[in-house]
mmCIF file of C-alpha atoms in Angstrom:
data_model
loop_
_atom_site.group_PDB
_atom_site.id
_atom_site.type_symbol
_atom_site.label_atom_id
_atom_site.label_comp_id
_atom_site.label_asym_id
_atom_site.label_seq_id
_atom_site.Cartn_x
_atom_site.Cartn_y
_atom_site.Cartn_z
ATOM 1 C CA UNK A 1 -105.366 -151.260 193.401
ATOM 2 C CA UNK A 2 -104.821 -153.318 196.532
ATOM 3 C CA UNK A 3 -101.764 -155.505 196.762
ATOM 4 C CA UNK A 4 -102.281 -158.724 198.684
ATOM 5 C CA UNK A 5 -98.817 -159.887 197.814
ATOM 6 C CA UNK A 6 -96.855 -160.701 200.984
ATOM 7 C CA UNK A 7 -93.600 -159.632 199.320
ATOM 8 C CA UNK A 8 -95.042 -156.196 198.544
ATOM 9 C CA UNK A 9 -96.244 -155.790 202.134
ATOM 10 C CA UNK A 10 -92.847 -156.878 203.459
ATOM 11 C CA UNK A 11 -91.121 -154.346 201.194
ATOM 12 C CA UNK A 12 -93.391 -151.571 202.476
ATOM 13 C CA UNK A 13 -92.642 -152.556 206.082
ATOM 14 C CA UNK A 14 -88.921 -152.557 205.306
ATOM 15 C CA UNK A 15 -89.176 -149.009 203.903
ATOM 16 C CA UNK A 16 -90.904 -147.844 207.076
ATOM 17 C CA UNK A 17 -88.343 -149.509 209.317
ATOM 18 C CA UNK A 18 -85.434 -148.018 207.333
ATOM 19 C CA UNK A 19 -86.947 -144.536 207.757
ATOM 20 C CA UNK A 20 -87.441 -145.159 211.472
ATOM 21 C CA UNK A 21 -83.871 -146.460 211.849
ATOM 22 C CA UNK A 22 -82.552 -143.383 210.029
ATOM 23 C CA UNK A 23 -84.457 -141.092 212.409
ATOM 24 C CA UNK A 24 -83.159 -143.051 215.399
ATOM 25 C CA UNK A 25 -79.617 -142.888 214.021
ATOM 26 C CA UNK A 26 -79.750 -139.086 213.618
ATOM 27 C CA UNK A 27 -81.289 -138.881 217.058
ATOM 28 C CA UNK A 28 -84.386 -136.793 216.335
ATOM 29 C CA UNK A 29 -87.750 -137.468 214.796
ATOM 30 C CA UNK A 30 -89.655 -134.604 213.180
ATOM 31 C CA UNK A 31 -91.683 -134.138 216.350
ATOM 32 C CA UNK A 32 -88.525 -133.906 218.453
ATOM 33 C CA UNK A 33 -87.003 -131.414 216.011
ATOM 34 C CA UNK A 34 -90.112 -129.235 216.163
ATOM 35 C CA UNK A 35 -90.172 -129.423 219.958
ATOM 36 C CA UNK A 36 -86.501 -128.428 220.153
ATOM 37 C CA UNK A 37 -86.971 -125.536 217.756
ATOM 38 C CA UNK A 38 -90.170 -124.138 219.236
ATOM 39 C CA UNK A 39 -88.892 -124.561 222.793
ATOM 40 C CA UNK A 40 -86.250 -121.906 222.167
ATOM 41 C CA UNK A 41 -87.803 -120.057 219.201
ATOM 42 C CA UNK A 42 -91.047 -119.234 220.974
ATOM 43 C CA UNK A 43 -89.177 -118.126 224.100
ATOM 44 C CA UNK A 44 -87.119 -115.711 221.983
ATOM 45 C CA UNK A 45 -90.303 -114.503 220.272
ATOM 46 C CA UNK A 46 -92.033 -113.955 223.616
ATOM 47 C CA UNK A 47 -89.096 -111.925 224.907
ATOM 48 C CA UNK A 48 -89.172 -109.843 221.735
ATOM 49 C CA UNK A 49 -92.924 -109.275 222.045
ATOM 50 C CA UNK A 50 -92.448 -108.080 225.629
ATOM 51 C CA UNK A 51 -89.698 -105.738 224.455
ATOM 52 C CA UNK A 52 -91.923 -104.445 221.622
ATOM 53 C CA UNK A 53 -94.687 -103.702 224.122
ATOM 54 C CA UNK A 54 -92.184 -101.849 226.323
ATOM 55 C CA UNK A 55 -90.258 -99.970 223.596
ATOM 56 C CA UNK A 56 -92.223 -100.033 220.305
ATOM 57 C CA UNK A 57 -89.915 -97.457 218.732
ATOM 58 C CA UNK A 58 -87.056 -99.987 218.915
ATOM 59 C CA UNK A 59 -89.252 -102.874 217.741
ATOM 60 C CA UNK A 60 -87.714 -103.151 214.282
ATOM 61 C CA UNK A 61 -84.184 -103.552 215.630
ATOM 62 C CA UNK A 62 -85.216 -105.980 218.366
ATOM 63 C CA UNK A 63 -87.013 -108.038 215.724
ATOM 64 C CA UNK A 64 -83.861 -108.079 213.599
ATOM 65 C CA UNK A 65 -81.803 -109.295 216.567
ATOM 66 C CA UNK A 66 -84.419 -111.901 217.514
ATOM 67 C CA UNK A 67 -84.603 -113.220 213.946
ATOM 68 C CA UNK A 68 -80.812 -113.525 213.944
ATOM 69 C CA UNK A 69 -80.907 -115.659 217.107
ATOM 70 C CA UNK A 70 -83.773 -117.743 215.711
ATOM 71 C CA UNK A 71 -81.662 -118.283 212.569
ATOM 72 C CA UNK A 72 -78.733 -119.401 214.733
ATOM 73 C CA UNK A 73 -80.989 -121.868 216.546
ATOM 74 C CA UNK A 74 -82.549 -123.371 213.379
ATOM 75 C CA UNK A 75 -79.652 -125.672 212.377
ATOM 76 C CA UNK A 76 -78.792 -126.433 216.007
ATOM 77 C CA UNK A 77 -82.322 -127.664 216.642
ATOM 78 C CA UNK A 78 -81.827 -129.958 213.610
ATOM 79 C CA UNK A 79 -85.006 -128.595 212.014
ATOM 80 C CA UNK A 80 -83.012 -127.622 208.929
ATOM 81 C CA UNK A 81 -79.663 -128.825 207.670
ATOM 82 C CA UNK A 82 -76.491 -126.845 207.859
ATOM 83 C CA UNK A 83 -75.852 -124.230 205.213
ATOM 84 C CA UNK A 84 -73.038 -125.994 203.433
ATOM 85 C CA UNK A 85 -74.003 -126.734 199.849
ATOM 86 C CA UNK A 86 -74.488 -124.557 196.804
ATOM 87 C CA UNK A 87 -78.258 -125.155 196.700
ATOM 88 C CA UNK A 88 -78.689 -123.577 200.135
ATOM 89 C CA UNK A 89 -76.732 -120.479 199.176
ATOM 90 C CA UNK A 90 -78.599 -120.260 195.856
ATOM 91 C CA UNK A 91 -81.986 -120.415 197.563
ATOM 92 C CA UNK A 92 -80.922 -117.923 200.228
ATOM 93 C CA UNK A 93 -79.766 -115.530 197.509
ATOM 94 C CA UNK A 94 -83.020 -115.973 195.562
ATOM 95 C CA UNK A 95 -85.108 -115.296 198.659
ATOM 96 C CA UNK A 96 -83.050 -112.215 199.531
ATOM 97 C CA UNK A 97 -83.378 -110.900 195.993
ATOM 98 C CA UNK A 98 -87.139 -111.500 195.923
ATOM 99 C CA UNK A 99 -87.532 -109.900 199.324
ATOM 100 C CA UNK A 100 -85.508 -106.859 198.289
ATOM 101 C CA UNK A 101 -87.389 -106.370 195.014
ATOM 102 C CA UNK A 102 -90.901 -106.984 196.342
ATOM 103 C CA UNK A 103 -90.359 -105.448 199.789
ATOM 104 C CA UNK A 104 -92.962 -107.762 201.315
ATOM 105 C CA UNK A 105 -92.064 -110.982 203.171
ATOM 106 C CA UNK A 106 -95.305 -112.791 202.369
ATOM 107 C CA UNK A 107 -95.150 -112.002 198.645
ATOM 108 C CA UNK A 108 -91.493 -113.049 198.476
ATOM 109 C CA UNK A 109 -92.337 -116.357 200.172
ATOM 110 C CA UNK A 110 -95.268 -117.031 197.821
ATOM 111 C CA UNK A 111 -93.224 -116.289 194.672
ATOM 112 C CA UNK A 112 -90.315 -118.369 195.974
ATOM 113 C CA UNK A 113 -92.691 -121.205 196.888
ATOM 114 C CA UNK A 114 -94.185 -121.252 193.400
ATOM 115 C CA UNK A 115 -90.761 -121.359 191.759
ATOM 116 C CA UNK A 116 -89.543 -124.031 194.194
ATOM 117 C CA UNK A 117 -92.650 -126.135 193.533
ATOM 118 C CA UNK A 118 -92.156 -125.774 189.781
ATOM 119 C CA UNK A 119 -88.465 -126.703 190.090
ATOM 120 C CA UNK A 120 -89.398 -129.706 192.250
ATOM 121 C CA UNK A 121 -91.991 -130.852 189.683
ATOM 122 C CA UNK A 122 -89.537 -130.479 186.798
ATOM 123 C CA UNK A 123 -86.921 -132.543 188.633
ATOM 124 C CA UNK A 124 -89.622 -135.121 189.540
ATOM 125 C CA UNK A 125 -89.131 -134.755 193.252
ATOM 126 C CA UNK A 126 -85.403 -135.379 193.247
ATOM 127 C CA UNK A 127 -84.348 -131.882 194.318
ATOM 128 C CA UNK A 128 -84.626 -130.864 197.939
ATOM 129 C CA UNK A 129 -85.296 -127.322 199.025
ATOM 130 C CA UNK A 130 -83.201 -126.384 202.045
ATOM 131 C CA UNK A 131 -84.430 -122.805 202.405
ATOM 132 C CA UNK A 132 -88.188 -123.448 202.333
ATOM 133 C CA UNK A 133 -88.388 -124.131 206.079
ATOM 134 C CA UNK A 134 -86.253 -121.053 206.761
ATOM 135 C CA UNK A 135 -88.635 -118.939 204.672
ATOM 136 C CA UNK A 136 -91.684 -120.384 206.422
ATOM 137 C CA UNK A 137 -90.194 -119.733 209.872
ATOM 138 C CA UNK A 138 -89.189 -116.231 208.809
ATOM 139 C CA UNK A 139 -92.640 -115.299 207.489
ATOM 140 C CA UNK A 140 -94.325 -116.666 210.615
ATOM 141 C CA UNK A 141 -92.128 -114.847 213.114
ATOM 142 C CA UNK A 142 -91.902 -111.666 211.028
ATOM 143 C CA UNK A 143 -95.693 -111.589 210.755
ATOM 144 C CA UNK A 144 -95.977 -112.013 214.525
ATOM 145 C CA UNK A 145 -93.471 -109.238 215.263
ATOM 146 C CA UNK A 146 -94.910 -106.829 212.699
ATOM 147 C CA UNK A 147 -98.419 -107.580 213.993
ATOM 148 C CA UNK A 148 -97.278 -106.571 217.467
ATOM 149 C CA UNK A 149 -95.750 -103.379 216.047
ATOM 150 C CA UNK A 150 -99.055 -102.622 214.303
ATOM 151 C CA UNK A 151 -100.943 -103.098 217.568
ATOM 152 C CA UNK A 152 -98.646 -100.652 219.361
ATOM 153 C CA UNK A 153 -98.985 -98.113 216.567
ATOM 154 C CA UNK A 154 -95.309 -98.157 215.596
ATOM 155 C CA UNK A 155 -96.056 -99.683 212.183
ATOM 156 C CA UNK A 156 -98.875 -98.982 209.779
ATOM 157 C CA UNK A 157 -100.543 -101.844 207.944
ATOM 158 C CA UNK A 158 -99.976 -99.992 204.667
ATOM 159 C CA UNK A 159 -96.220 -100.315 205.278
ATOM 160 C CA UNK A 160 -96.564 -104.098 205.436
ATOM 161 C CA UNK A 161 -98.814 -104.489 202.407
ATOM 162 C CA UNK A 162 -96.818 -102.408 199.952
ATOM 163 C CA UNK A 163 -94.806 -103.839 197.095
ATOM 164 C CA UNK A 164 -91.720 -101.808 196.310
ATOM 165 C CA UNK A 165 -87.986 -102.145 196.391
ATOM 166 C CA UNK A 166 -86.935 -101.539 199.983
ATOM 167 C CA UNK A 167 -83.562 -102.533 201.347
ATOM 168 C CA UNK A 168 -84.501 -101.773 204.945
ATOM 169 C CA UNK A 169 -87.280 -104.372 204.954
ATOM 170 C CA UNK A 170 -84.755 -106.937 203.681
ATOM 171 C CA UNK A 171 -82.613 -106.487 206.787
ATOM 172 C CA UNK A 172 -84.645 -108.928 208.973
ATOM 173 C CA UNK A 173 -84.349 -111.623 206.315
ATOM 174 C CA UNK A 174 -80.627 -111.002 206.017
ATOM 175 C CA UNK A 175 -80.434 -111.380 209.803
ATOM 176 C CA UNK A 176 -82.138 -114.794 209.839
ATOM 177 C CA UNK A 177 -80.091 -115.905 206.809
ATOM 178 C CA UNK A 178 -76.843 -114.840 208.467
ATOM 179 C CA UNK A 179 -78.042 -116.565 211.636
ATOM 180 C CA UNK A 180 -78.479 -119.782 209.623
ATOM 181 C CA UNK A 181 -74.889 -119.433 208.424
ATOM 182 C CA UNK A 182 -73.517 -118.771 211.926
ATOM 183 C CA UNK A 183 -75.596 -121.570 213.449
ATOM 184 C CA UNK A 184 -74.241 -123.953 210.812
ATOM 185 C CA UNK A 185 -70.731 -123.173 211.965
ATOM 186 C CA UNK A 186 -71.517 -124.183 215.549
ATOM 187 C CA UNK A 187 -73.496 -127.332 214.828
ATOM 188 C CA UNK A 188 -71.425 -130.440 215.480
ATOM 189 C CA UNK A 189 -72.402 -133.455 213.387
#
């Protein structure tokens, strides 16, 4: 149904201008936030990939350290908010628990995404999900690092596709989650 009402069109323009003014007030649009994050995040990932090619036997630990630094950079790039409310801690705990039980980062992200989507639909879009971007960033970078380890022969694809309780595979997620916490402490708003 098309609205030719000038008041309706003016209200829609006002909504757009309020959103634009909010983005100008915070200082960063979504594009600027993504540019800030990927400017540092991809540099850290490239350095880790070079290190994995040089020392594949230490690839797991370099990936853990890199994911920690990426987690520190996430709130400082303003891509995600600071970890300061109960919902953020709740979602971080749920993701850690899913990751520890399933032992697979992609499966944990899919299960968490389904529950978050269901929770969002039940609340009729009023609940925000602060850890969804963290989980998406984690799965992307972890997949890249584990893919490099598979190419060097330090990791078997069967290790990545298994579903079992494994605390060691949860360590990279704990690193990025702790990085989010530490980065939140250093972000000045």
